[in-house]
DNA sequence: TAGTTTTGATAAATCGGTTTAGTAAATGAC
DNA sequence: GTCATTTACTAAACCGATTTATCAAAACTA
């Protein structure tokens, strides 16, 4: 069964393919009712579906965008992607999904691939290692929206959460609950702009409350070494009484580790995580988290991207910062007022 | 900054674009070392990236596949998508992601869109409402792999879990723990083939153990009515002592509802869910679940699809059924042996 | 030396649409 | 009745690659 092309429709309807093309693009002005009906019938009859690849080639427009996230498995990335896909679908775009695994080479390969595929734009939570490429090259050729990342000194559309304020509020809450020794847990060695902001919020909250910062309380962990690191920390003279997990991966690792060690939350240690996940309130100790408006952020990122794609020149770049919401549950203690 | 085309490379290198094309496709046989080097240099210098849209048009191959899932937010869909994307990326394909929300019209629109975009194949967890279309039309034109769905009487590649056996094992486990009144909770009214299989496993387990089936214990719930339905059930003469949640959505709703009603797990009622999610073992009562090999299923689905895309004729269709694994935790009681 | 084969490269057709410039027929103006 | 305008439609160029058929020059054969 050969594919039906426009020329087949044209022949059967007894018109030229130009006319069929006009019909498809709804340029009915100079078309007789009769011709219009005939073309419509033939399209129905043959089940003709125009080839977007050919169309894209001519129009230099693919109606496709790429989204590069570290890992679709992270609750943040999943929810954001869903927001992006929803907005895109409603506006006639499809979404190619790319998982960079925070690997700069993989990210670079994806960027190249998306360019070759002639996507109309890219939404990216970048690793930070390809910033030069993005700044020097991509942004000049292709609409780009940064997601959950900030580039210093750069004019670019961007969507992120106010991580500093979110962390500030979380840490302030802990301090208000009487905590002074607050541990920050960061996965592996990778520091992106969001994590830097959260640490800034942590610092600011300590400072505002006149608490000295102890560098020992900022720890980078992996699945392999978390147990020993936590052990070490709880063995020092002045152990932490609260833990701030800087992302959902850290949260899961910390909770798993504490459970293994039978350290009770919040009796032995208070915990605050980042990103509300579906089961956060069903945990042994329902988890207090700094929530983000993930789905809305995805929608907004797609909105900014498509706006820049469709409106030829917008000079002002939009930096859309969403507030974080502290969702207080029992994991950081019961407030006694 | 205009885009560099093959013709620009050809001009600068002093050859024809045919030769550049040969170079790109690694057909070096009749090409002098010198020409080859010169082309390579010019490509580097100009930063030429071939336009895949043009290439796709000529070759009738886009190196792009579509995946249609109900909702990327479900842990099953997320993990499967990640598996699909990984395999595709390694084999030079990109993935367009589509969320059908179990809405047949939306699904239909996505199928059409993917066809127009000339994707090389589709992986789909179908709603079941477009089966005729898929059977009659799509499968003839396009490689297709069913994911977590079974079509009766149909030759097609397919990847799924052995839901019947998984449910059978789960229910048998509950029975062994002394439960006879086991409630099955199903979200909304939608019954796809996977859910049918799980119910079959439930039925079989009851029958094998000589327990009469009570239709009242099969309930369809939504977020709105779950509270009243659960209330009703626990008010009957012979209330259920265990709950089998047929998917992760049902699981979350049931757990939330039980928590609200302060019904204790497993003391008041035992619970088994489907799909292991990251926090399942961190819950107030760590959840026993029927686990699926989600990531591997995604990889396998992509493998089958790409095989069918790249090998012209494979007559035998592969139906790859993954086993389920019962992961026993405390939510269905402590075994006293 | 003339004819054949090999080597290295190219012109032109093609993929399936969109669009511009153009044309023939019908209508309107005077 | 003639010329200008409008209406309905089409031919052909184009988008940027791939590929086939072809060709010129060099190398080989007899």
XYZ file of C-alpha atoms (C1' of nucleotides) in Angstrom:
734
model
C 0.000 0.000 0.000
C 1.780 3.077 -1.253
C 1.546 6.326 0.624
C -0.878 8.874 -0.757
C 0.792 12.112 -1.830
C -0.641 15.462 -2.651
C -0.214 14.802 -6.341
C -2.463 11.747 -6.067
C -5.167 13.844 -4.498
C -4.695 16.494 -7.187
C -4.982 14.002 -10.033
C -8.075 12.344 -8.641
C -9.756 15.672 -8.001
C -8.728 16.971 -11.413
C -6.812 19.975 -10.116
C -3.156 20.871 -9.726
C -1.250 20.156 -6.585
C -0.890 23.879 -6.017
C -4.629 24.020 -5.548
C -4.612 21.133 -3.118
C -1.893 22.877 -1.183
C -3.976 26.069 -1.104
C -6.868 24.039 0.190
C -4.807 22.481 2.953
C -3.542 25.870 4.013
C -7.080 27.185 4.073
C -6.487 29.809 1.410
C -9.972 29.521 0.019
C -10.280 33.065 -1.345
C -9.873 32.204 -4.983
C -11.334 28.756 -4.978
C -14.758 27.741 -6.177
C -17.110 26.018 -3.779
C -17.148 23.117 -6.154
C -13.381 22.624 -6.278
C -13.161 22.960 -2.557
C -15.751 20.283 -1.999
C -14.167 17.974 -4.545
C -10.745 18.230 -2.934
C -12.227 17.689 0.491
C -14.015 14.563 -0.730
C -10.952 13.099 -2.373
C -8.838 13.709 0.720
C -11.446 11.871 2.770
C -11.711 9.069 0.282
C -7.993 8.466 -0.053
C -7.258 9.167 3.599
C -4.564 11.603 2.595
C -2.246 12.829 5.350
C 0.252 15.492 4.308
C 3.913 14.721 4.830
C 5.224 17.103 7.457
C 8.814 16.361 6.593
C 8.402 17.837 3.129
C 6.445 20.702 4.575
C 9.113 21.353 7.184
C 11.843 21.365 4.594
C 10.174 24.059 2.565
C 8.916 26.129 5.473
C 12.035 25.737 7.607
C 9.760 24.956 10.499
C 9.323 21.572 12.127
C 6.782 22.341 14.835
C 8.951 20.276 17.098
C 10.878 21.335 20.171
C 13.447 19.527 22.249
C 13.616 19.309 26.012
C 16.852 18.292 27.689
C 16.564 17.315 31.356
C 19.018 15.503 33.593
C 16.734 12.555 34.077
C 13.041 12.148 33.406
C 12.903 9.899 36.470
C 13.344 12.789 38.868
C 9.948 13.950 40.024
C 10.843 17.517 39.108
C 11.777 16.601 35.540
C 8.748 14.384 35.081
C 6.297 17.036 36.165
C 7.993 19.780 34.195
C 8.059 17.624 31.075
C 4.389 16.956 31.444
C 3.750 20.698 31.611
C 5.878 21.312 28.560
C 4.215 18.551 26.580
C 0.729 19.743 27.496
C 1.366 23.297 26.415
C 3.113 22.190 23.237
C 0.409 19.760 22.278
C -2.232 22.452 22.629
C -0.215 24.712 20.364
C 0.620 22.196 17.673
C 4.167 21.291 18.633
C 5.657 17.926 19.456
C 8.317 17.321 22.039
C 11.506 15.310 21.691
C 12.723 14.237 25.103
C 16.408 13.952 25.996
C 17.991 12.720 29.232
C 21.445 14.184 29.708
C 22.199 12.357 32.972
C 24.089 15.525 33.850
C 26.744 14.334 31.428
C 28.149 17.228 29.393
C 29.162 15.073 26.424
C 25.759 13.454 26.223
C 24.151 16.860 26.523
C 26.362 18.189 23.755
C 25.438 15.311 21.471
C 21.753 15.954 22.120
C 22.100 19.625 21.312
C 23.772 18.769 18.017
C 21.146 16.194 17.197
C 18.312 18.609 17.918
C 19.923 21.208 15.708
C 20.285 18.737 12.876
C 16.676 17.735 13.308
C 15.878 21.437 12.852
C 13.799 21.734 15.999
C 12.195 25.129 16.380
C 13.501 25.584 19.900
C 15.028 23.953 22.949
C 14.176 23.933 26.647
C 17.155 22.909 28.708
C 18.169 22.199 32.294
C 21.791 22.350 31.391
C 24.698 20.661 33.102
C 26.499 23.971 33.023
C 29.449 22.543 31.117
C 28.140 23.552 27.720
C 27.296 27.100 28.635
C 29.852 28.565 26.273
C 28.411 26.638 23.362
C 24.913 27.652 24.323
C 25.874 31.294 24.726
C 28.099 31.651 21.698
C 26.283 29.531 19.207
C 22.943 28.064 19.922
C 21.203 31.118 21.285
C 22.017 32.974 18.072
C 20.443 30.356 15.867
C 17.660 28.903 17.935
C 15.104 29.971 20.524
C 16.273 28.675 23.867
C 14.686 28.646 27.305
C 16.661 27.793 30.395
C 14.851 25.665 32.904
C 15.764 25.694 36.567
C 19.155 27.165 35.691
C 20.628 30.644 35.695
C 23.448 31.850 33.481
C 25.258 34.849 34.853
C 25.517 37.859 32.575
C 23.319 36.433 29.924
C 20.297 37.660 28.115
C 18.041 34.672 27.840
C 14.522 33.517 28.602
C 14.409 31.501 31.740
C 12.079 29.791 34.163
C 13.149 28.823 37.630
C 12.103 28.675 41.264
C 13.240 31.124 43.864
C 15.436 28.520 45.464
C 17.198 30.988 47.690
C 13.943 32.163 49.236
C 12.642 28.594 49.416
C 15.706 27.370 51.270
C 15.717 30.484 53.395
C 12.173 29.831 54.509
C 12.854 26.172 55.157
C 15.956 26.832 57.222
C 14.273 29.694 59.067
C 11.478 27.326 59.939
C 13.952 24.828 61.349
C 15.667 27.544 63.332
C 12.344 28.688 64.694
C 11.789 25.101 65.825
C 14.980 25.375 67.816
C 17.516 23.847 65.443
C 20.968 25.385 65.182
C 23.020 22.535 63.736
C 21.509 21.977 60.320
C 23.086 19.556 57.901
C 22.841 20.104 54.144
C 23.010 16.980 51.998
C 23.948 17.332 48.340
C 24.167 14.393 45.942
C 27.542 13.659 44.311
C 29.832 16.530 43.406
C 27.675 18.377 40.958
C 26.701 21.914 41.841
C 24.279 23.561 39.484
C 22.865 27.041 39.866
C 19.759 25.839 41.705
C 21.791 24.084 44.333
C 24.045 27.083 44.707
C 20.964 29.233 45.339
C 19.663 26.846 47.951
C 22.960 26.931 49.757
C 22.821 30.706 49.562
C 19.389 30.610 51.187
C 20.799 28.366 53.889
C 23.698 30.745 54.532
C 21.417 33.754 54.618
C 19.046 32.140 57.104
C 21.909 31.221 59.417
C 23.373 34.675 59.199
C 20.098 36.448 59.795
C 19.659 34.389 62.935
C 23.204 34.906 64.098
C 24.227 31.278 63.744
C 27.784 30.555 62.685
C 28.160 28.448 59.596
C 30.024 25.179 60.016
C 31.474 23.933 56.722
C 31.470 20.390 58.098
C 27.695 20.495 57.846
C 27.704 20.787 54.063
C 28.205 17.257 52.761
C 28.267 15.697 49.327
C 27.071 12.120 49.298
C 26.582 9.241 46.923
C 24.651 6.064 47.461
C 27.926 4.350 48.331
C 29.231 6.633 50.996
C 26.135 8.133 52.595
C 26.098 5.659 55.475
C 29.648 6.376 56.580
C 29.280 10.117 56.138
C 26.124 10.201 58.216
C 27.784 7.984 60.821
C 30.713 10.375 61.048
C 28.471 13.367 61.444
C 26.436 11.877 64.232
C 29.584 10.974 66.072
C 31.005 14.486 66.346
C 30.705 16.512 69.503
C 27.940 18.693 68.290
C 25.891 16.549 65.864
C 23.261 18.007 63.561
C 19.691 18.048 64.802
C 18.159 18.709 61.412
C 18.852 17.785 57.793
C 18.083 19.796 54.687
C 18.129 17.572 51.588
C 18.927 19.635 48.583
C 16.962 17.574 46.041
C 14.704 14.568 45.818
C 17.544 12.153 45.181
C 19.259 13.329 48.365
C 15.953 13.068 50.203
C 15.440 9.442 49.291
C 18.993 8.538 50.159
C 18.842 10.300 53.494
C 15.500 8.794 54.455
C 16.636 5.327 53.463
C 19.840 5.730 55.412
C 18.067 7.030 58.522
C 15.576 4.196 58.366
C 18.407 1.678 58.140
C 20.070 3.226 61.160
C 16.747 3.442 62.987
C 17.228 7.151 63.524
C 13.754 8.514 64.219
C 12.232 11.495 62.440
C 11.561 14.014 63.897
C 12.460 12.804 67.390
C 16.163 12.178 66.683
C 16.557 14.461 63.721
C 14.301 16.781 61.734
C 14.238 16.508 57.929
C 13.187 18.871 55.167
C 13.301 17.862 51.530
C 12.943 19.611 48.230
C 10.145 18.808 45.770
C 6.851 17.451 46.911
C 6.365 13.944 45.582
C 3.114 12.001 45.555
C 3.893 9.883 48.588
C 5.595 12.577 50.693
C 2.657 12.823 53.070
C 2.339 9.064 53.401
C 5.831 8.514 54.743
C 6.500 7.119 58.180
C 7.024 10.695 59.172
C 5.176 12.843 56.634
C 7.838 14.950 55.007
C 8.104 18.710 55.178
C 9.261 19.891 51.762
C 10.050 22.975 49.802
C 7.537 22.545 47.011
C 7.955 23.886 43.516
C 5.299 24.709 40.953
C 6.738 22.111 38.629
C 3.877 21.610 36.202
C 3.293 25.342 35.879
C 6.990 25.869 35.304
C 6.882 23.445 32.402
C 3.872 25.199 30.946
C 5.530 28.571 31.332
C 8.791 27.402 29.768
C 6.894 26.093 26.768
C 4.929 29.317 26.583
C 8.067 31.446 26.523
C 9.686 29.203 23.957
C 6.745 29.143 21.582
C 6.293 32.873 21.937
C 9.856 33.401 20.878
C 9.453 30.960 18.023
C 6.321 32.544 16.673
C 6.889 36.225 17.250
C 9.831 37.204 15.130
C 11.433 39.771 17.385
C 10.924 40.137 21.085
C 13.787 42.142 22.473
C 13.183 41.808 26.154
C 14.051 38.489 27.676
C 11.743 37.148 30.356
C 13.110 35.670 33.537
C 10.187 34.004 35.208
C 10.864 33.145 38.838
C 8.278 30.994 40.585
C 7.947 31.138 44.356
C 8.579 28.017 46.420
C 6.044 26.875 48.964
C 7.091 25.416 52.265
C 4.772 22.506 52.922
C 5.027 21.830 56.621
C 4.427 18.262 57.733
C 5.594 16.314 60.727
C 9.146 15.514 59.730
C 10.512 18.680 61.248
C 8.748 18.382 64.539
C 5.425 19.448 65.922
C 5.075 23.108 66.513
C 4.077 23.824 70.054
C 2.394 27.174 70.169
C 24.096 34.184 10.474
C 22.802 32.027 7.689
C 22.744 28.293 8.059
C 25.542 26.409 6.343
C 24.330 24.002 3.687
C 26.066 21.239 1.882
C 26.445 23.410 -1.186
C 28.419 25.954 0.855
C 30.814 23.260 1.968
C 31.092 22.017 -1.616
C 31.896 25.456 -2.986
C 34.484 26.226 -0.390
C 36.151 22.854 -0.838
C 36.018 23.174 -4.605
C 33.993 20.028 -5.175
C 30.387 19.241 -6.022
C 27.803 18.643 -3.392
C 27.490 15.051 -4.538
C 31.027 14.531 -3.361
C 30.336 16.117 -0.003
C 27.334 13.852 0.356
C 29.483 10.824 -0.452
C 31.913 11.946 2.178
C 29.217 12.321 4.810
C 27.912 8.884 4.044
C 31.408 7.465 4.311
C 31.539 6.237 0.732
C 35.242 6.897 0.369
C 36.012 4.272 -2.297
C 36.433 6.617 -5.221
C 37.643 9.658 -3.396
C 41.212 10.899 -3.255
C 42.858 11.313 0.126
C 43.283 14.943 -0.723
C 39.613 15.650 -1.469
C 38.563 13.774 1.599
C 40.850 15.823 3.801
C 39.773 19.068 2.198
C 36.084 18.345 2.759
C 36.730 17.318 6.305
C 38.595 20.563 6.961
C 35.907 22.758 5.431
C 33.191 21.013 7.437
C 35.161 21.681 10.600
C 35.846 25.251 9.644
C 32.281 26.128 8.756
C 30.762 24.011 11.515
C 28.495 22.343 9.009
C 25.674 20.227 10.385
C 23.640 18.362 7.801
C 19.919 19.071 7.729
C 18.146 15.885 8.777
C 14.811 17.100 7.491
C 16.088 17.157 3.932
C 17.810 13.852 4.471
C 14.646 12.321 5.892
C 12.589 13.510 2.973
C 14.840 11.844 0.471
C 15.476 8.685 2.472
C 11.944 8.307 3.798
C 13.445 7.715 7.214
C 13.325 10.104 10.127
C 15.193 8.169 12.805
C 12.463 9.248 15.136
C 9.930 7.140 16.988
C 6.856 8.064 18.954
C 5.806 6.759 22.327
C 2.225 7.160 23.483
C 1.587 6.557 27.176
C -1.422 7.421 29.316
C 0.550 9.825 31.477
C 4.260 10.270 31.911
C 3.558 11.075 35.563
C 2.709 7.488 36.399
C 5.804 5.804 37.747
C 5.325 2.963 35.281
C 5.226 5.282 32.286
C 8.160 7.344 33.477
C 10.417 4.360 33.933
C 9.368 2.735 30.691
C 9.932 5.968 28.788
C 13.365 6.248 30.239
C 14.150 2.728 29.028
C 12.818 3.510 25.574
C 14.759 6.747 25.333
C 17.993 5.121 26.473
C 17.799 2.355 23.922
C 16.796 4.720 21.153
C 19.527 7.202 21.929
C 22.136 4.460 21.767
C 20.828 3.418 18.360
C 20.529 6.846 16.814
C 16.806 7.461 17.202
C 15.005 10.277 18.951
C 11.780 9.918 20.863
C 8.669 12.053 20.636
C 6.631 11.715 23.792
C 2.835 11.786 23.848
C 0.464 11.689 26.834
C -2.925 10.338 25.855
C -4.516 10.734 29.302
C -6.395 7.564 28.355
C -8.467 9.767 26.084
C -9.209 8.010 22.781
C -9.603 11.231 20.797
C -6.345 12.612 22.064
C -4.686 9.313 21.325
C -6.111 9.316 17.835
C -4.827 12.824 17.201
C -1.374 11.799 18.363
C -1.329 8.788 16.080
C -2.222 10.988 13.129
C 0.389 13.543 14.066
C 3.084 10.910 14.374
C 2.163 9.512 10.991
C 2.356 12.935 9.414
C 5.711 13.490 11.026
C 6.773 10.269 9.295
C 8.089 8.618 12.449
C 9.728 5.281 11.771
C 7.658 3.500 14.400
C 5.385 3.828 17.411
C 5.352 2.311 20.884
C 1.926 2.564 22.438
C 0.050 1.810 25.642
C -3.242 2.206 23.933
C -6.549 3.189 25.453
C -8.124 0.293 23.635
C -10.595 2.527 21.837
C -8.482 2.913 18.723
C -7.691 -0.742 18.302
C -9.553 -0.997 15.022
C -7.576 1.874 13.567
C -4.350 0.376 14.812
C -5.205 -3.054 13.471
C -6.630 -2.062 10.129
C -4.410 0.807 9.206
C -1.399 1.687 11.207
C 0.128 -1.727 11.585
C 0.184 -2.090 7.807
C 2.084 1.139 7.292
C 4.236 1.481 10.346
C 6.180 -0.668 12.795
C 4.202 -0.790 16.007
C 4.939 -2.229 19.435
C 2.249 -2.597 22.045
C 3.311 -1.768 25.548
C 1.545 -3.230 28.564
C -1.455 -4.047 26.394
C -2.711 -7.155 24.636
C -4.874 -7.221 21.534
C -6.807 -10.405 21.108
C -6.339 -12.259 17.816
C -3.662 -9.979 16.574
C -0.249 -10.534 15.183
C 1.852 -7.798 16.678
C 5.040 -7.220 18.637
C 4.302 -6.667 22.264
C 5.922 -6.190 25.639
C 4.021 -6.658 28.856
C 4.153 -8.042 32.360
C 2.547 -11.256 33.430
C -0.094 -9.407 35.365
C -2.215 -12.456 35.929
C 0.633 -14.331 37.592
C 1.675 -11.209 39.508
C -1.797 -10.684 40.904
C -2.163 -14.385 41.531
C 0.981 -14.405 43.611
C -0.025 -11.275 45.499
C -3.495 -12.548 46.312
C -2.173 -16.004 47.184
C 0.217 -14.327 49.583
C -2.648 -12.490 51.243
C -4.650 -15.676 51.487
C -1.687 -17.446 53.037
C -1.618 -14.654 55.597
C -5.173 -15.575 56.482
C -7.154 -13.075 54.409
C -10.346 -14.186 52.727
C -12.141 -10.883 52.117
C -9.868 -9.088 49.683
C -10.952 -5.794 48.144
C -9.795 -4.821 44.661
C -9.593 -1.080 43.999
C -9.597 0.127 40.396
C -9.394 3.782 39.408
C -12.309 5.290 37.450
C -14.168 3.134 34.963
C -11.402 2.304 32.574
C -10.480 -1.345 32.171
C -7.504 -2.020 29.996
C -6.047 -5.428 29.253
C -3.529 -5.218 32.097
C -6.220 -4.564 34.641
C -8.337 -7.347 33.229
C -5.381 -9.706 33.654
C -4.861 -8.656 37.232
C -8.498 -9.291 38.006
C -8.130 -12.678 36.354
C -5.186 -13.400 38.657
C -7.327 -12.369 41.603
C -10.167 -14.638 40.514
C -7.827 -17.560 39.928
C -6.198 -17.190 43.333
C -9.579 -17.136 45.063
C -10.785 -20.141 43.136
C -7.630 -22.164 43.717
C -8.068 -21.581 47.430
C -11.745 -22.334 47.409
C -12.853 -18.822 48.306
C -16.108 -17.545 46.828
C -15.817 -14.363 44.854
C -17.893 -11.437 46.105
C -18.574 -8.887 43.344
C -19.079 -6.220 45.992
C -15.349 -6.395 46.633
C -14.442 -5.146 43.145
C -14.792 -1.363 43.318
C -14.105 1.441 40.911
C -13.116 4.659 42.602
C -12.194 8.210 41.776
C -10.610 10.807 43.990
C -14.086 12.206 44.671
C -15.875 9.119 45.784
C -13.190 6.938 47.320
C -13.981 8.034 50.881
C -17.636 7.127 50.721
C -16.991 3.867 48.894
C -14.420 2.800 51.466
C -16.772 3.852 54.255
C -19.573 1.748 52.796
C -17.336 -1.282 52.491
C -16.108 -1.137 56.020
C -19.651 -0.885 57.282
C -20.908 -4.145 55.745
C -21.264 -7.276 57.829
C -18.189 -8.935 56.523
C -15.747 -6.121 55.715
C -12.560 -6.663 53.729
C -9.405 -7.392 55.670
C -7.054 -6.705 52.772
C -6.902 -4.363 49.782
C -5.305 -5.003 46.397
C -4.712 -1.711 44.558
C -4.676 -2.347 40.863
C -2.263 0.439 39.920
C -0.171 3.164 41.483
C -2.899 5.781 41.230
C -5.255 3.527 43.149
C -2.506 2.839 45.658
C -1.965 6.502 46.441
C -5.653 7.163 46.729
C -6.231 4.204 48.994
C -3.290 5.020 51.247
C -4.335 8.657 51.507
C -7.888 7.671 52.286
C -6.853 5.129 54.937
C -4.553 7.651 56.547
C -7.357 10.193 56.699
C -9.620 7.647 58.328
C -6.835 6.536 60.645
C -7.247 2.959 59.506
C -3.981 1.247 60.419
C -1.926 -0.846 58.008
C -1.492 -3.759 58.418
C -3.275 -4.022 61.789
C -6.722 -2.972 60.515
C -6.277 -3.857 56.883
C -3.495 -5.278 54.741
C -2.531 -3.508 51.509
C -0.717 -4.605 48.371
C -0.003 -2.205 45.532
C 1.220 -2.501 41.992
C 4.470 -0.929 40.804
C 7.325 -0.315 43.141
C 7.921 3.402 43.512
C 10.986 5.036 45.046
C 9.409 5.787 48.399
C 7.398 2.580 48.778
C 9.694 1.245 51.474
C 9.719 4.527 53.347
C 6.002 4.656 53.940
C 4.453 4.555 57.385
C 3.892 0.921 56.686
C 6.378 -0.101 54.006
C 4.321 -1.230 51.073
C 4.206 -4.709 49.648
C 3.970 -4.372 45.899
C 3.825 -6.353 42.712
C 6.905 -4.987 41.025
C 7.408 -4.784 37.288
C 10.625 -4.627 35.304
C 9.671 -1.258 33.946
C 12.989 0.043 32.685
C 13.822 -3.259 31.014
C 10.381 -3.327 29.427
C 11.056 0.054 27.873
C 14.416 -1.118 26.580
C 12.885 -4.258 25.145
C 10.013 -2.407 23.495
C 12.499 -0.079 21.812
C 14.618 -3.039 20.792
C 11.683 -4.807 19.152
C 10.606 -1.633 17.418
C 14.015 -0.763 16.019
C 14.563 -4.332 14.926
C 11.370 -4.212 12.955
C 12.299 -0.834 11.503
C 15.731 -1.889 10.395
C 15.242 -5.465 9.285
C 12.923 -5.360 6.323
C 10.984 -8.538 6.912
C 10.625 -10.405 10.135
C 7.613 -12.637 9.900
C 7.347 -13.876 13.456
C 5.957 -11.411 15.930
C 7.511 -11.384 19.377
C 5.357 -11.261 22.485
C 7.721 -10.557 25.308
C 6.155 -11.193 28.713
C 8.146 -10.062 31.738
C 7.581 -11.735 35.099
C 6.324 -9.673 38.020
C 8.111 -9.792 41.344
C 6.231 -9.733 44.613
C 8.179 -7.458 46.923
C 7.006 -8.315 50.406
C 7.139 -5.540 52.982
C 5.188 -4.907 56.139
C 1.943 -3.564 54.714
C 0.411 -6.994 54.457
C 1.311 -8.135 57.913
C 4.255 -9.871 59.491
C 4.632 -13.477 58.578
C 4.766 -15.605 61.676
C 6.562 -18.772 60.826
C 48.974 3.984 -31.074
C 44.320 2.960 -30.372
C 41.099 0.944 -27.407
C 39.654 -0.503 -22.783
C 39.402 -0.155 -17.899
C 39.847 2.219 -13.654
C 39.606 6.283 -10.871
C 37.606 10.483 -9.166
C 34.149 13.489 -9.474
C 29.736 15.662 -11.119
C 25.055 17.014 -13.298
C 20.584 16.200 -12.733
C 16.615 13.855 -10.980
C 14.265 13.039 -6.843
C 11.783 13.169 -2.160
C 6.647 15.873 -1.230
C 5.323 19.668 -0.106
C 4.793 25.604 -0.555
C 4.728 29.711 -3.043
C 5.428 33.108 -6.646
C 4.488 34.647 -10.894
C 1.637 34.079 -14.467
C -2.449 32.872 -17.438
C -7.041 32.069 -19.238
C -11.732 32.947 -18.668
C -15.379 35.579 -16.795
C -17.060 39.877 -15.354
C -17.377 44.916 -15.167
C -16.794 49.719 -16.821
C -17.723 53.065 -20.203
C -17.095 46.395 -28.471
C -12.845 47.240 -26.137
C -10.007 47.394 -22.240
C -9.353 46.689 -17.274
C -10.247 43.995 -13.444
C -11.416 40.009 -10.901
C -11.712 35.081 -10.323
C -9.969 30.401 -10.419
C -6.333 27.840 -11.189
C -1.558 26.172 -12.580
C 3.536 25.761 -13.983
C 7.697 25.899 -12.184
C 11.097 27.082 -8.785
C 12.455 25.943 -4.328
C 13.733 23.742 0.361
C 18.626 20.647 1.237
C 19.806 16.531 1.125
C 20.797 11.484 -1.715
C 21.698 8.815 -5.661
C 22.007 7.331 -10.428
C 23.819 7.855 -14.661
C 27.457 9.894 -16.880
C 31.809 11.793 -18.002
C 36.803 13.128 -18.306
C 41.310 11.905 -17.341
C 44.647 8.639 -16.151
C 46.310 4.028 -16.323
C 46.522 -0.156 -18.456
C 46.326 -3.539 -22.448
C 47.603 -5.423 -26.794
